[in-house]
Short mmCIF file of C-alpha atoms in Angstrom, two decimals:
data_model
loop_
_atom_site.label_atom_id
_atom_site.label_comp_id
_atom_site.label_asym_id
_atom_site.label_seq_id
_atom_site.Cartn_x
_atom_site.Cartn_y
_atom_site.Cartn_z
CA MET N 1 35.61 -17.12 0.18
CA SER N 2 31.92 -17.85 1.39
CA ARG N 3 31.45 -19.57 4.66
CA SER N 4 30.04 -23.15 4.35
CA ASN N 5 29.05 -23.89 7.82
CA PHE N 6 27.11 -21.11 10.04
CA LEU N 7 23.81 -20.00 11.40
CA PHE N 8 21.43 -17.41 9.83
CA THR N 9 18.46 -15.89 11.11
CA SER N 10 15.44 -14.11 9.50
CA GLU N 11 12.13 -12.89 10.78
CA SER N 12 8.64 -12.34 9.70
CA VAL N 13 5.25 -10.73 10.95
CA SER N 14 1.96 -11.70 10.47
CA GLU N 15 -0.87 -9.76 8.68
CA GLY N 16 -2.00 -8.38 11.97
CA HIS N 17 1.15 -6.89 12.89
CA PRO N 18 0.65 -3.13 13.24
CA ASP N 19 3.00 -2.29 10.46
CA LYS N 20 1.49 -4.91 8.24
CA VAL N 21 -2.10 -3.46 8.87
CA CYS N 22 -0.89 -0.31 7.37
CA ASP N 23 0.68 -1.93 4.59
CA ARG N 24 -2.39 -3.63 3.91
CA ILE N 25 -4.60 -0.41 3.69
CA SER N 26 -2.09 1.46 1.54
CA ASP N 27 -1.95 -1.39 -0.86
CA ALA N 28 -5.82 -1.67 -0.77
CA VAL N 29 -6.16 2.01 -1.51
CA LEU N 30 -3.59 1.56 -4.45
CA ASP N 31 -5.61 -1.32 -5.89
CA ALA N 32 -8.96 0.69 -5.59
CA PHE N 33 -7.37 3.56 -7.63
CA LEU N 34 -5.76 0.99 -10.28
CA ALA N 35 -9.12 -0.84 -10.62
CA ALA N 36 -10.81 2.54 -11.53
CA ASP N 37 -7.91 3.67 -13.72
CA GLU N 38 -4.79 1.75 -14.54
CA HIS N 39 -2.82 5.05 -15.17
CA SER N 40 -3.57 6.21 -11.46
CA ARG N 41 -0.53 7.61 -9.43
CA VAL N 42 -0.52 6.69 -5.80
CA ALA N 43 1.83 7.06 -2.88
CA CYS N 44 -0.39 6.18 0.13
CA GLU N 45 0.86 6.19 3.65
CA THR N 46 -1.05 4.95 6.50
CA PHE N 47 -0.70 5.23 10.34
CA ALA N 48 -2.44 3.40 13.03
CA THR N 49 -2.77 3.37 16.64
CA THR N 50 -5.57 2.63 19.54
CA ASP N 51 -8.68 2.88 17.60
CA ARG N 52 -7.55 5.33 14.92
CA VAL N 53 -6.20 4.97 11.35
CA VAL N 54 -4.75 8.03 9.68
CA ILE N 55 -4.17 7.93 5.83
CA GLY N 56 -2.25 10.29 3.88
CA GLY N 57 -0.37 10.76 0.69
CA GLU N 58 -0.36 11.94 -3.02
CA VAL N 59 -2.59 10.65 -5.53
CA ARG N 60 -3.74 11.33 -9.20
CA GLY N 61 -6.74 9.41 -10.27
CA PRO N 62 -10.62 9.42 -9.86
CA SER N 63 -11.90 11.27 -7.16
CA SER N 64 -14.47 9.04 -6.51
CA VAL N 65 -12.07 6.61 -4.89
CA ILE N 66 -11.09 8.99 -2.28
CA LYS N 67 -14.71 8.73 -0.94
CA GLN N 68 -14.08 4.96 -0.47
CA VAL N 69 -11.14 5.17 1.56
CA GLU N 70 -12.71 4.80 4.86
CA GLU N 71 -14.59 1.80 3.59
CA ILE N 72 -11.43 0.34 2.29
CA ALA N 73 -9.66 0.78 5.60
CA ARG N 74 -12.53 -0.92 7.70
CA ALA N 75 -12.68 -3.83 5.12
CA CYS N 76 -9.13 -4.58 5.69
CA VAL N 77 -8.78 -4.50 9.30
CA ARG N 78 -12.15 -6.66 9.52
CA ASP N 79 -10.57 -9.33 7.14
CA ILE N 80 -7.41 -9.37 9.37
CA GLY N 81 -9.47 -10.09 12.19
CA TYR N 82 -9.60 -7.20 14.68
CA GLU N 83 -12.62 -7.06 16.81
CA GLN N 84 -11.05 -6.07 20.24
CA LYS N 85 -11.19 -3.39 22.70
CA GLY N 86 -8.79 -0.80 21.50
CA PHE N 87 -9.02 -1.71 17.86
CA HIS N 88 -11.91 -2.97 16.35
CA TRP N 89 -12.85 -2.42 12.42
CA ALA N 90 -16.30 -1.00 13.27
CA ASN N 91 -15.19 1.43 15.94
CA MET N 92 -12.22 2.84 14.90
CA LYS N 93 -11.94 6.45 13.65
CA VAL N 94 -10.55 6.58 10.16
CA GLU N 95 -8.94 9.99 8.77
CA SER N 96 -8.00 10.67 5.20
CA TYR N 97 -5.72 13.33 4.07
CA LEU N 98 -5.16 12.07 0.52
CA HIS N 99 -4.23 14.95 -1.96
CA ALA N 100 -2.99 15.80 -5.36
CA GLN N 101 0.39 14.65 -6.61
CA SER N 102 3.00 17.30 -6.75
CA ASP N 103 3.46 18.58 -10.26
CA ASP N 104 7.15 18.81 -9.62
CA ILE N 105 7.25 15.10 -9.05
CA ALA N 106 4.93 14.43 -11.69
CA GLN N 107 6.66 15.95 -14.64
CA GLY N 108 9.92 13.97 -14.11
CA VAL N 109 7.66 11.01 -15.13
CA ASP N 110 5.51 12.69 -17.67
CA ARG N 111 8.01 14.74 -19.57
CA ALA N 112 9.36 11.97 -21.77
CA ALA N 113 5.81 10.85 -22.64
CA ASP N 114 4.75 14.34 -23.53
CA ALA N 115 7.80 14.55 -25.89
CA GLY N 116 6.65 11.48 -27.68
CA ASP N 117 9.13 9.21 -25.94
CA GLN N 118 6.81 6.23 -24.77
CA SER N 119 9.46 4.99 -22.45
CA GLU N 120 8.85 7.68 -19.81
CA GLY N 121 11.07 8.35 -17.00
CA ALA N 122 11.42 6.97 -13.50
CA GLY N 123 9.61 8.43 -10.65
CA ASP N 124 12.60 8.75 -8.54
CA GLN N 125 16.18 8.08 -8.18
CA GLY N 126 17.21 5.11 -6.31
CA ILE N 127 18.95 1.62 -6.21
CA MET N 128 17.06 -1.70 -6.24
CA PHE N 129 18.19 -5.25 -5.48
CA GLY N 130 17.01 -8.57 -6.64
CA TYR N 131 18.16 -11.97 -5.29
CA ALA N 132 17.56 -15.50 -5.74
CA VAL N 133 19.30 -18.90 -4.40
CA ASN N 134 18.42 -22.33 -5.02
CA GLU N 135 18.18 -23.48 -1.29
CA THR N 136 14.33 -23.65 -1.57
CA PRO N 137 11.73 -24.54 -4.43
CA GLU N 138 10.92 -20.92 -4.63
CA LEU N 139 14.57 -19.88 -5.07
CA MET N 140 14.36 -17.83 -1.83
CA PRO N 141 16.54 -18.02 1.15
CA ALA N 142 15.22 -20.71 3.58
CA PRO N 143 14.99 -18.46 6.81
CA ILE N 144 12.68 -15.97 5.53
CA GLN N 145 10.78 -18.31 3.30
CA TYR N 146 9.85 -20.65 6.02
CA ALA N 147 9.31 -17.78 8.64
CA HIS N 148 6.59 -16.61 6.38
CA ALA N 149 5.24 -20.15 6.00
CA ILE N 150 4.85 -20.54 9.80
CA LEU N 151 2.68 -17.26 10.12
CA ARG N 152 0.74 -17.82 6.85
CA ARG N 153 -0.24 -21.27 8.15
CA LEU N 154 -1.18 -19.95 11.58
CA ALA N 155 -3.28 -17.18 10.07
CA ARG N 156 -5.22 -19.78 8.17
CA ALA N 157 -5.68 -22.00 11.15
CA ARG N 158 -6.81 -18.99 13.20
CA LYS N 159 -9.46 -17.95 10.64
CA ASN N 160 -10.79 -21.47 10.19
CA GLY N 161 -10.83 -22.30 13.79
CA GLU N 162 -8.50 -25.36 13.46
CA ASP N 163 -7.26 -27.49 16.45
CA GLY N 164 -7.68 -24.70 19.17
CA ALA N 165 -6.14 -21.97 16.98
CA GLY N 166 -9.24 -19.88 16.81
CA VAL N 167 -8.10 -18.61 20.42
CA LEU N 168 -4.94 -16.90 18.83
CA GLY N 169 -5.12 -13.13 17.67
CA PRO N 170 -3.99 -11.57 14.38
CA ASP N 171 -0.82 -10.09 15.78
CA ALA N 172 2.42 -12.47 15.57
CA LYS N 173 6.16 -12.77 14.77
CA SER N 174 8.17 -15.42 13.86
CA GLN N 175 11.93 -15.84 13.67
CA LEU N 176 13.98 -18.83 12.43
CA THR N 177 17.74 -19.44 13.08
CA ILE N 178 18.83 -22.08 10.68
CA ARG N 179 21.99 -24.20 10.62
CA TYR N 180 23.81 -24.46 7.24
CA GLU N 181 26.25 -27.28 6.44
CA ASP N 182 28.47 -27.01 3.27
CA GLY N 183 26.46 -23.99 2.38
CA ARG N 184 23.06 -25.79 2.50
CA PRO N 185 20.30 -25.37 5.19
CA VAL N 186 19.84 -28.42 7.17
CA ALA N 187 17.98 -27.95 10.35
CA VAL N 188 16.38 -25.22 12.53
CA ASP N 189 18.69 -24.33 15.56
CA THR N 190 16.21 -22.10 17.13
CA ILE N 191 12.53 -20.95 16.59
CA VAL N 192 10.91 -17.89 18.19
CA LEU N 193 7.33 -17.39 17.84
CA SER N 194 5.28 -14.60 19.55
CA THR N 195 1.58 -14.65 18.99
CA GLN N 196 -1.18 -12.88 20.38
CA HIS N 197 -3.93 -14.99 22.21
CA LEU N 198 -7.42 -13.82 23.15
CA ASP N 199 -7.63 -16.08 26.44
CA GLU N 200 -5.51 -14.32 29.02
CA ASN N 201 -5.17 -17.35 31.09
CA LEU N 202 -3.04 -19.19 28.33
CA THR N 203 0.53 -19.79 29.36
CA SER N 204 3.62 -19.94 26.91
CA ASP N 205 3.44 -23.79 27.11
CA ASP N 206 -0.27 -23.71 26.23
CA VAL N 207 0.26 -21.64 23.21
CA ARG N 208 3.40 -23.83 21.99
CA ALA N 209 0.82 -26.79 22.17
CA ILE N 210 -1.44 -24.92 20.00
CA VAL N 211 1.18 -23.86 17.47
CA GLU N 212 3.66 -26.57 17.27
CA PRO N 213 1.71 -28.86 15.13
CA PHE N 214 1.23 -25.97 12.46
CA VAL N 215 4.88 -25.17 12.67
CA ARG N 216 5.90 -28.61 12.19
CA GLU N 217 3.38 -29.09 9.15
CA VAL N 218 5.24 -26.49 7.13
CA LEU N 219 8.95 -27.07 7.87
CA PRO N 220 11.05 -29.54 5.88
CA GLU N 221 10.99 -32.97 7.62
CA GLY N 222 13.95 -33.49 9.83
CA TRP N 223 14.74 -29.78 10.39
CA LEU N 224 13.37 -29.73 13.79
CA THR N 225 15.58 -31.96 15.84
CA ASN N 226 15.98 -32.59 19.70
CA SER N 227 18.39 -29.79 19.56
CA THR N 228 16.29 -27.14 18.19
CA LYS N 229 15.52 -24.41 20.75
CA TRP N 230 11.83 -23.16 20.98
CA TRP N 231 10.82 -19.80 22.28
CA VAL N 232 7.04 -19.33 22.20
CA ASN N 233 5.82 -16.18 23.75
CA PRO N 234 8.99 -15.86 25.90
CA THR N 235 7.78 -12.71 27.76
CA GLY N 236 4.66 -14.57 28.66
CA LYS N 237 1.26 -13.02 28.42
CA PHE N 238 0.47 -11.47 24.70
CA VAL N 239 -3.22 -10.39 25.08
CA ILE N 240 -2.98 -6.67 23.84
CA GLY N 241 -2.04 -6.92 20.08
CA GLY N 242 -1.98 -4.93 16.79
CA PRO N 243 -2.08 -0.99 16.91
CA ASP N 244 -3.48 -0.85 20.15
CA GLY N 245 -0.44 -2.37 21.60
CA ASP N 246 2.00 -0.63 19.32
CA ALA N 247 1.61 2.07 16.54
CA GLY N 248 1.88 1.00 12.91
CA LEU N 249 3.29 2.70 9.87
CA THR N 250 3.47 1.86 6.33
CA GLY N 251 6.79 0.60 5.04
CA ARG N 252 8.59 -0.08 8.26
CA LYS N 253 9.18 -3.83 7.34
CA ILE N 254 11.22 -3.77 4.23
CA ILE N 255 13.68 -6.55 5.27
CA VAL N 256 10.60 -8.94 5.96
CA ASP N 257 9.03 -7.82 2.74
CA THR N 258 12.23 -8.96 0.67
CA TYR N 259 14.92 -11.48 1.78
CA GLY N 260 15.17 -11.46 5.52
CA GLY N 261 18.54 -9.88 5.55
CA ALA N 262 20.24 -12.48 3.13
CA ALA N 263 20.47 -9.74 0.58
CA PRO N 264 21.06 -5.93 0.25
CA HIS N 265 18.35 -3.80 0.18
CA GLY N 266 17.99 -0.36 -1.58
CA GLY N 267 16.05 1.17 1.23
CA GLY N 268 12.59 2.07 -0.56
CA ALA N 269 9.58 0.33 0.76
CA PHE N 270 6.97 -1.20 -1.60
CA SER N 271 3.48 -0.74 -0.16
CA GLY N 272 0.95 2.11 -1.41
CA LYS N 273 3.33 2.85 -4.34
CA ASP N 274 1.94 2.66 -7.75
CA PRO N 275 4.36 0.87 -10.41
CA THR N 276 5.76 4.13 -11.95
CA LYS N 277 7.68 4.26 -8.46
CA VAL N 278 10.78 2.29 -9.34
CA ASP N 279 11.14 1.61 -5.42
CA ARG N 280 8.52 -0.81 -6.22
CA SER N 281 8.60 -1.86 -9.88
CA ALA N 282 12.30 -2.12 -10.32
CA ALA N 283 12.69 -4.26 -7.14
CA TYR N 284 10.17 -6.76 -8.68
CA ALA N 285 12.00 -6.76 -11.93
CA ALA N 286 15.42 -7.12 -10.09
CA ARG N 287 13.92 -10.26 -8.31
CA TYR N 288 12.50 -11.49 -11.39
CA LEU N 289 15.58 -11.19 -13.36
CA ALA N 290 17.76 -12.81 -10.42
CA LYS N 291 15.24 -15.71 -10.22
CA ASN N 292 15.41 -16.21 -13.94
CA ILE N 293 19.42 -16.15 -13.82
CA VAL N 294 19.35 -18.93 -11.18
CA ALA N 295 16.42 -20.92 -12.86
CA ALA N 296 18.47 -20.85 -16.03
CA GLY N 297 21.37 -22.57 -14.44
CA LEU N 298 23.68 -19.61 -14.96
CA ALA N 299 24.39 -19.49 -11.03
CA THR N 300 23.08 -21.17 -7.89
CA ARG N 301 23.03 -17.62 -6.14
CA CYS N 302 22.65 -14.28 -7.75
CA THR N 303 22.15 -10.64 -6.51
CA LEU N 304 21.36 -7.96 -9.15
CA GLN N 305 21.22 -4.26 -8.60
CA LEU N 306 19.49 -1.48 -10.70
CA SER N 307 19.71 2.12 -10.49
CA TYR N 308 17.66 4.84 -11.63
CA ALA N 309 17.52 8.84 -11.96
CA ILE N 310 14.36 10.55 -11.63
CA GLY N 311 12.95 11.37 -15.06
CA VAL N 312 15.51 9.21 -16.89
CA ALA N 313 14.04 6.04 -18.63
CA LYS N 314 16.85 3.78 -18.74
CA PRO N 315 18.55 2.23 -15.79
CA LEU N 316 21.87 3.95 -15.02
CA SER N 317 23.47 0.65 -14.08
CA VAL N 318 23.17 -3.13 -14.03
CA TYR N 319 25.25 -5.08 -11.61
CA VAL N 320 25.37 -8.85 -11.19
CA ASP N 321 27.07 -11.00 -8.49
CA THR N 322 27.05 -14.56 -8.52
CA HIS N 323 29.11 -15.05 -5.56
CA GLY N 324 31.28 -17.48 -7.20
CA THR N 325 28.64 -19.86 -8.28
CA GLY N 326 28.30 -18.57 -11.99
CA THR N 327 28.50 -20.99 -14.88
CA VAL N 328 29.35 -17.92 -17.04
CA ASP N 329 31.15 -14.62 -16.41
CA GLU N 330 28.97 -12.11 -14.56
CA SER N 331 29.86 -9.40 -17.43
CA ARG N 332 28.17 -11.53 -19.91
CA ILE N 333 25.01 -11.83 -17.63
CA GLU N 334 25.12 -7.92 -17.14
CA LYS N 335 25.13 -7.56 -21.06
CA ALA N 336 22.29 -10.05 -21.52
CA VAL N 337 19.89 -8.67 -18.89
CA PRO N 338 18.82 -5.29 -20.56
CA GLU N 339 18.80 -7.66 -24.01
CA VAL N 340 16.14 -9.93 -22.56
CA MET N 341 14.11 -7.29 -20.78
CA ASP N 342 13.15 -3.58 -21.37
CA LEU N 343 14.19 -2.11 -17.96
CA SER N 344 12.63 1.35 -18.47
CA PRO N 345 9.70 1.98 -15.98
CA ARG N 346 7.13 1.53 -18.73
CA GLY N 347 8.94 -1.74 -20.17
CA ILE N 348 8.75 -3.11 -16.52
CA ARG N 349 5.30 -2.27 -16.05
CA THR N 350 4.35 -3.76 -19.46
CA LYS N 351 6.31 -6.91 -19.26
CA LEU N 352 5.26 -7.81 -15.51
CA GLU N 353 1.69 -6.37 -16.11
CA LEU N 354 1.91 -4.12 -13.05
CA ASN N 355 -0.83 -1.82 -13.84
CA LYS N 356 -3.58 -3.98 -12.24
CA PRO N 357 -5.04 -4.09 -8.75
CA ILE N 358 -2.67 -6.96 -7.54
CA TYR N 359 -0.99 -5.22 -4.66
CA GLN N 360 -2.99 -5.83 -1.59
CA ARG N 361 -2.14 -9.49 -1.55
CA THR N 362 1.35 -8.53 -1.45
CA ALA N 363 1.26 -6.79 1.81
CA ALA N 364 1.91 -9.73 4.24
CA TYR N 365 4.27 -12.94 4.11
CA GLY N 366 6.67 -11.52 1.49
CA HIS N 367 6.60 -9.94 -1.93
CA PHE N 368 8.73 -12.68 -3.24
CA GLY N 369 8.73 -16.31 -2.89
CA ARG N 370 5.16 -16.78 -3.75
CA GLN N 371 3.18 -18.46 -6.54
CA PRO N 372 2.27 -16.36 -9.71
CA ASP N 373 -1.50 -15.84 -10.01
CA GLU N 374 -3.50 -16.30 -12.94
CA ASP N 375 -4.71 -12.44 -12.88
CA GLY N 376 -1.10 -11.29 -12.98
CA GLY N 377 -0.23 -11.18 -9.22
CA PHE N 378 3.27 -12.01 -8.56
CA SER N 379 4.03 -12.07 -11.95
CA TRP N 380 7.52 -11.41 -11.12
CA GLU N 381 7.86 -14.90 -9.82
CA ARG N 382 7.64 -16.28 -13.27
CA THR N 383 10.76 -18.05 -14.65
CA ASP N 384 9.73 -17.53 -18.39
CA LEU N 385 13.09 -15.75 -19.16
CA VAL N 386 15.17 -18.82 -18.91
CA ASP N 387 15.63 -19.71 -22.50
CA ALA N 388 16.10 -16.15 -23.58
CA LEU N 389 18.75 -15.60 -20.92
CA ARG N 390 20.61 -19.01 -22.12
CA ALA N 391 20.49 -17.74 -25.72
CA ALA N 392 21.93 -14.07 -24.73
CA VAL N 393 24.82 -15.42 -22.73
CA GLY N 394 25.47 -17.95 -25.64
#
């Protein structure tokens, strides 16, 4: 039986966190390839350290994009806001080692299409999870959703120079411990926030005075109480930030990118991967389906797993767990899922319109719990399967 009263913690990191800088560059390279040719294949990894960015991986697409990689990386770092000694968008050295995709890997995806089967195969084996819960309007777990919201608001304030926030740097981390009663989030027990600051004379209390109004703005009314414990820059000075303070690498924040530890994770990172890679596209599909199951009123909480084999079009399994909150039997939902959506890699890409340059915006503040964009970004957050799911389960 699920616990009703407990504390749960999730963390987020800002767009200036070293790993997120790398995710951003990798996804920007991906977007550039997809903008030039929607059928491009990309697996791009980025490493960043003091005044250096190294980009490598496998691609298949217009060679002209490879010539743009250095410019793409500098544009990302400039937009994030790094103009500091040790990591500056104009001064950093950028090295690119992108090369052609392995024919052995490509054949697994291409074989079915070459044979006339337009469904084509998955780009890799693996398991992917989707999750949704009705504790926030976005049907996301509250700890990760609001941890993201805090950092997103601080980034906007920093870039706009609002109320003293211009002194903050791009690198930041947040962590929320939320108290649940009767299974519902009701208050923030502890908030941890570490943010880079450009004035080395600022104390932890000074930083708290700057950030607290923005934190209060994004959290639900009444969640911050006299009992809430605050830890703002608990180690003291945080001036050296970004890849100069700690090396970054694509794909190292997979729990931040998804559900903050509230749900299982298949292990595959997202950024830098084109949508033939089911690590990414099937995880988006699983979130899409789980969210629609909850939005349809079939459960108040849902975990959905998909599994794939390289070169095989259809998922090997579909698993649904409604954690005792379902209004219909889980087996009926499992049967309904492939009826309402083609879960082959091609079917997922077509339904969610994934062959578009929509990925750079996903690189920070979570891939889920975002508002769908008119150009197709965050299409997996739509709830347009509600009627079909209700009909399919009878």
